Every structure is written in C-alpha cells, then in structure tokens.
Amino acid sequence: MSVHFIVRFEPRPGMETRFREELLRVVHPTQAEAGCLSIRVYESLKEPAGFAIHSEWVDEAAFELHARLPHTVRFLKAAEELLTHPVQGLRSREFGGGAGAGA
C-alpha cells in the first residue's frame, strides 16, 4: 500500500516568491525518483502566502530515501530560512474516498 505525505508551508513575509521557486526546483528531481508515484504542489487561493505539497510513494522506504537525497536536503535547508515554522508533514495511508467514492 502506498504512503502519502502532505505538508503545508507558510513563507515569511517577503519570501513568497523565493519559496515558490524552491518548491518548483525540488519537484522535478523528486518526480524522477523511482519510488515517487506522484508529487503535486499547491498555492492557496485565499492566502497568497500559503503553499502545500502532496506526494505519494510506493512505500515508507522510498520516502525515507527521498528525505536523504541532495535535492531534498537542499530544499529543507532553504525552507528553514524562508518559512515561518519548521517543516512538519503528515505521513499517511489512504483509507477512504478515491475514484468512485460516494457513488
């Protein structure tokens, strides 16, 4: 069963553009990882400074490897400077919903 990782980001005032660039910079190498099933980045419609990532991994080992790769380490280092809070994500498994939910 795949593992999902969801994280919300709030850049410091004036750092929104730089953080957006860092997000876009980390997405492409992450997509190329063998264990990454998908990764999507989001920008809030109501809070211009709000961003989020949802990624799906074949298993926890794939995500653990991702966390140690140079592009991820570089992103997390940049995030320390650009965000109002430390990066904290929700590592989860899907248990409801999905295609055809509620039908």
PDB file of C-alpha atoms in Angstrom:
ATOM      1  CA  MET A   1       0.000   0.000   0.000  1.00  0.00           C
ATOM      2  CA  SER A   2       1.379   3.423  -0.937  1.00  0.00           C
ATOM      3  CA  VAL A   3       2.314   6.170   1.519  1.00  0.00           C
ATOM      4  CA  HIS A   4       1.154   9.775   1.170  1.00  0.00           C
ATOM      5  CA  PHE A   5       2.955  12.813   2.513  1.00  0.00           C
ATOM      6  CA  ILE A   6       1.112  16.106   2.941  1.00  0.00           C
ATOM      7  CA  VAL A   7       2.744  19.301   4.174  1.00  0.00           C
ATOM      8  CA  ARG A   8       1.612  22.921   4.381  1.00  0.00           C
ATOM      9  CA  PHE A   9       4.064  25.817   4.127  1.00  0.00           C
ATOM     10  CA  GLU A  10       3.792  29.449   5.188  1.00  0.00           C
ATOM     11  CA  PRO A  11       6.652  31.611   3.900  1.00  0.00           C
ATOM     12  CA  ARG A  12       7.901  34.592   5.878  1.00  0.00           C
ATOM     13  CA  PRO A  13       6.570  37.940   4.600  1.00  0.00           C
ATOM     14  CA  GLY A  14       8.523  38.965   1.511  1.00  0.00           C
ATOM     15  CA  MET A  15       9.866  35.425   0.940  1.00  0.00           C
ATOM     16  CA  GLU A  16       6.872  34.083  -1.009  1.00  0.00           C
ATOM     17  CA  THR A  17       8.491  34.298  -4.452  1.00  0.00           C
ATOM     18  CA  ARG A  18      11.748  32.695  -3.324  1.00  0.00           C
ATOM     19  CA  PHE A  19       9.884  29.881  -1.602  1.00  0.00           C
ATOM     20  CA  ARG A  20       7.710  29.278  -4.665  1.00  0.00           C
ATOM     21  CA  GLU A  21      10.910  28.982  -6.734  1.00  0.00           C
ATOM     22  CA  GLU A  22      12.373  26.483  -4.245  1.00  0.00           C
ATOM     23  CA  LEU A  23       9.219  24.364  -4.462  1.00  0.00           C
ATOM     24  CA  LEU A  24       9.370  24.297  -8.240  1.00  0.00           C
ATOM     25  CA  ARG A  25      13.091  23.484  -8.111  1.00  0.00           C
ATOM     26  CA  VAL A  26      12.587  20.382  -5.937  1.00  0.00           C
ATOM     27  CA  VAL A  27       9.551  18.985  -7.800  1.00  0.00           C
ATOM     28  CA  HIS A  28      11.270  17.802 -10.982  1.00  0.00           C
ATOM     29  CA  PRO A  29      14.074  15.745  -9.385  1.00  0.00           C
ATOM     30  CA  THR A  30      11.538  14.311  -6.942  1.00  0.00           C
ATOM     31  CA  GLN A  31       9.267  13.210  -9.811  1.00  0.00           C
ATOM     32  CA  ALA A  32      12.234  11.354 -11.303  1.00  0.00           C
ATOM     33  CA  GLU A  33      12.778   9.248  -8.170  1.00  0.00           C
ATOM     34  CA  ALA A  34      11.916   5.584  -8.689  1.00  0.00           C
ATOM     35  CA  GLY A  35       9.760   5.429  -5.555  1.00  0.00           C
ATOM     36  CA  CYS A  36       7.731   8.574  -6.259  1.00  0.00           C
ATOM     37  CA  LEU A  37       4.291   7.773  -7.649  1.00  0.00           C
ATOM     38  CA  SER A  38       3.255  11.439  -7.791  1.00  0.00           C
ATOM     39  CA  ILE A  39       4.033  14.845  -6.380  1.00  0.00           C
ATOM     40  CA  ARG A  40       1.887  17.943  -6.677  1.00  0.00           C
ATOM     41  CA  VAL A  41       2.433  21.443  -5.331  1.00  0.00           C
ATOM     42  CA  TYR A  42      -0.384  23.820  -4.476  1.00  0.00           C
ATOM     43  CA  GLU A  43      -0.761  27.530  -3.891  1.00  0.00           C
ATOM     44  CA  SER A  44      -3.597  28.852  -1.745  1.00  0.00           C
ATOM     45  CA  LEU A  45      -6.355  30.807  -3.461  1.00  0.00           C
ATOM     46  CA  LYS A  46      -7.346  32.671  -0.296  1.00  0.00           C
ATOM     47  CA  GLU A  47      -3.974  33.036   1.387  1.00  0.00           C
ATOM     48  CA  PRO A  48      -1.414  34.187  -1.192  1.00  0.00           C
ATOM     49  CA  ALA A  49       1.396  33.072   1.133  1.00  0.00           C
ATOM     50  CA  GLY A  50       0.100  29.523   1.634  1.00  0.00           C
ATOM     51  CA  PHE A  51       1.597  26.542  -0.203  1.00  0.00           C
ATOM     52  CA  ALA A  52       1.310  22.766   0.118  1.00  0.00           C
ATOM     53  CA  ILE A  53       2.772  19.554  -1.271  1.00  0.00           C
ATOM     54  CA  HIS A  54       1.040  16.210  -1.655  1.00  0.00           C
ATOM     55  CA  SER A  55       3.268  13.325  -2.654  1.00  0.00           C
ATOM     56  CA  GLU A  56       2.642   9.604  -2.964  1.00  0.00           C
ATOM     57  CA  TRP A  57       5.342   6.963  -2.531  1.00  0.00           C
ATOM     58  CA  VAL A  58       5.483   3.236  -3.196  1.00  0.00           C
ATOM     59  CA  ASP A  59       6.340   2.655   0.470  1.00  0.00           C
ATOM     60  CA  GLU A  60       7.916   4.290   3.518  1.00  0.00           C
ATOM     61  CA  ALA A  61      11.404   3.195   2.483  1.00  0.00           C
ATOM     62  CA  ALA A  62      11.067   5.181  -0.751  1.00  0.00           C
ATOM     63  CA  PHE A  63      10.062   8.273   1.205  1.00  0.00           C
ATOM     64  CA  GLU A  64      12.925   7.783   3.680  1.00  0.00           C
ATOM     65  CA  LEU A  65      15.376   7.618   0.763  1.00  0.00           C
ATOM     66  CA  HIS A  66      13.821  10.778  -0.719  1.00  0.00           C
ATOM     67  CA  ALA A  67      14.380  12.613   2.572  1.00  0.00           C
ATOM     68  CA  ARG A  68      18.145  11.927   2.347  1.00  0.00           C
ATOM     69  CA  LEU A  69      18.712  12.879  -1.307  1.00  0.00           C
ATOM     70  CA  PRO A  70      20.656  16.076  -2.078  1.00  0.00           C
ATOM     71  CA  HIS A  71      17.758  17.952  -3.724  1.00  0.00           C
ATOM     72  CA  THR A  72      15.530  17.289  -0.700  1.00  0.00           C
ATOM     73  CA  VAL A  73      18.214  18.230   1.814  1.00  0.00           C
ATOM     74  CA  ARG A  74      18.874  21.479  -0.098  1.00  0.00           C
ATOM     75  CA  PHE A  75      15.131  22.274  -0.167  1.00  0.00           C
ATOM     76  CA  LEU A  76      14.769  21.685   3.572  1.00  0.00           C
ATOM     77  CA  LYS A  77      17.779  23.914   4.287  1.00  0.00           C
ATOM     78  CA  ALA A  78      16.259  26.703   2.174  1.00  0.00           C
ATOM     79  CA  ALA A  79      12.895  26.182   3.896  1.00  0.00           C
ATOM     80  CA  GLU A  80      14.493  26.832   7.298  1.00  0.00           C
ATOM     81  CA  GLU A  81      15.350  30.347   6.121  1.00  0.00           C
ATOM     82  CA  LEU A  82      12.159  31.050   4.163  1.00  0.00           C
ATOM     83  CA  LEU A  83       9.351  29.655   6.346  1.00  0.00           C
ATOM     84  CA  THR A  84       7.614  30.918   9.469  1.00  0.00           C
ATOM     85  CA  HIS A  85       7.715  27.413  11.016  1.00  0.00           C
ATOM     86  CA  PRO A  86       9.695  24.173  10.758  1.00  0.00           C
ATOM     87  CA  VAL A  87       8.581  21.736   8.065  1.00  0.00           C
ATOM     88  CA  GLN A  88       6.118  19.278   9.563  1.00  0.00           C
ATOM     89  CA  GLY A  89       4.258  16.848   7.390  1.00  0.00           C
ATOM     90  CA  LEU A  90       1.579  14.228   7.716  1.00  0.00           C
ATOM     91  CA  ARG A  91       2.726  10.776   6.635  1.00  0.00           C
ATOM     92  CA  SER A  92      -0.429   8.812   5.928  1.00  0.00           C
ATOM     93  CA  ARG A  93      -2.215   5.974   4.169  1.00  0.00           C
ATOM     94  CA  GLU A  94      -5.443   6.458   2.222  1.00  0.00           C
ATOM     95  CA  PHE A  95      -8.411   4.641   3.710  1.00  0.00           C
ATOM     96  CA  GLY A  96     -11.438   6.159   2.045  1.00  0.00           C
ATOM     97  CA  GLY A  97     -12.525   8.219  -0.922  1.00  0.00           C
ATOM     98  CA  GLY A  98     -10.731   7.972  -4.197  1.00  0.00           C
ATOM     99  CA  ALA A  99     -12.248   7.200  -7.574  1.00  0.00           C
ATOM    100  CA  GLY A 100     -15.945   6.401  -7.354  1.00  0.00           C
ATOM    101  CA  ALA A 101     -16.260   7.419  -3.697  1.00  0.00           C
ATOM    102  CA  GLY A 102     -19.806   8.120  -2.682  1.00  0.00           C
ATOM    103  CA  ALA A 103     -21.216   6.516  -5.819  1.00  0.00           C
TER     104      ALA A 103
END
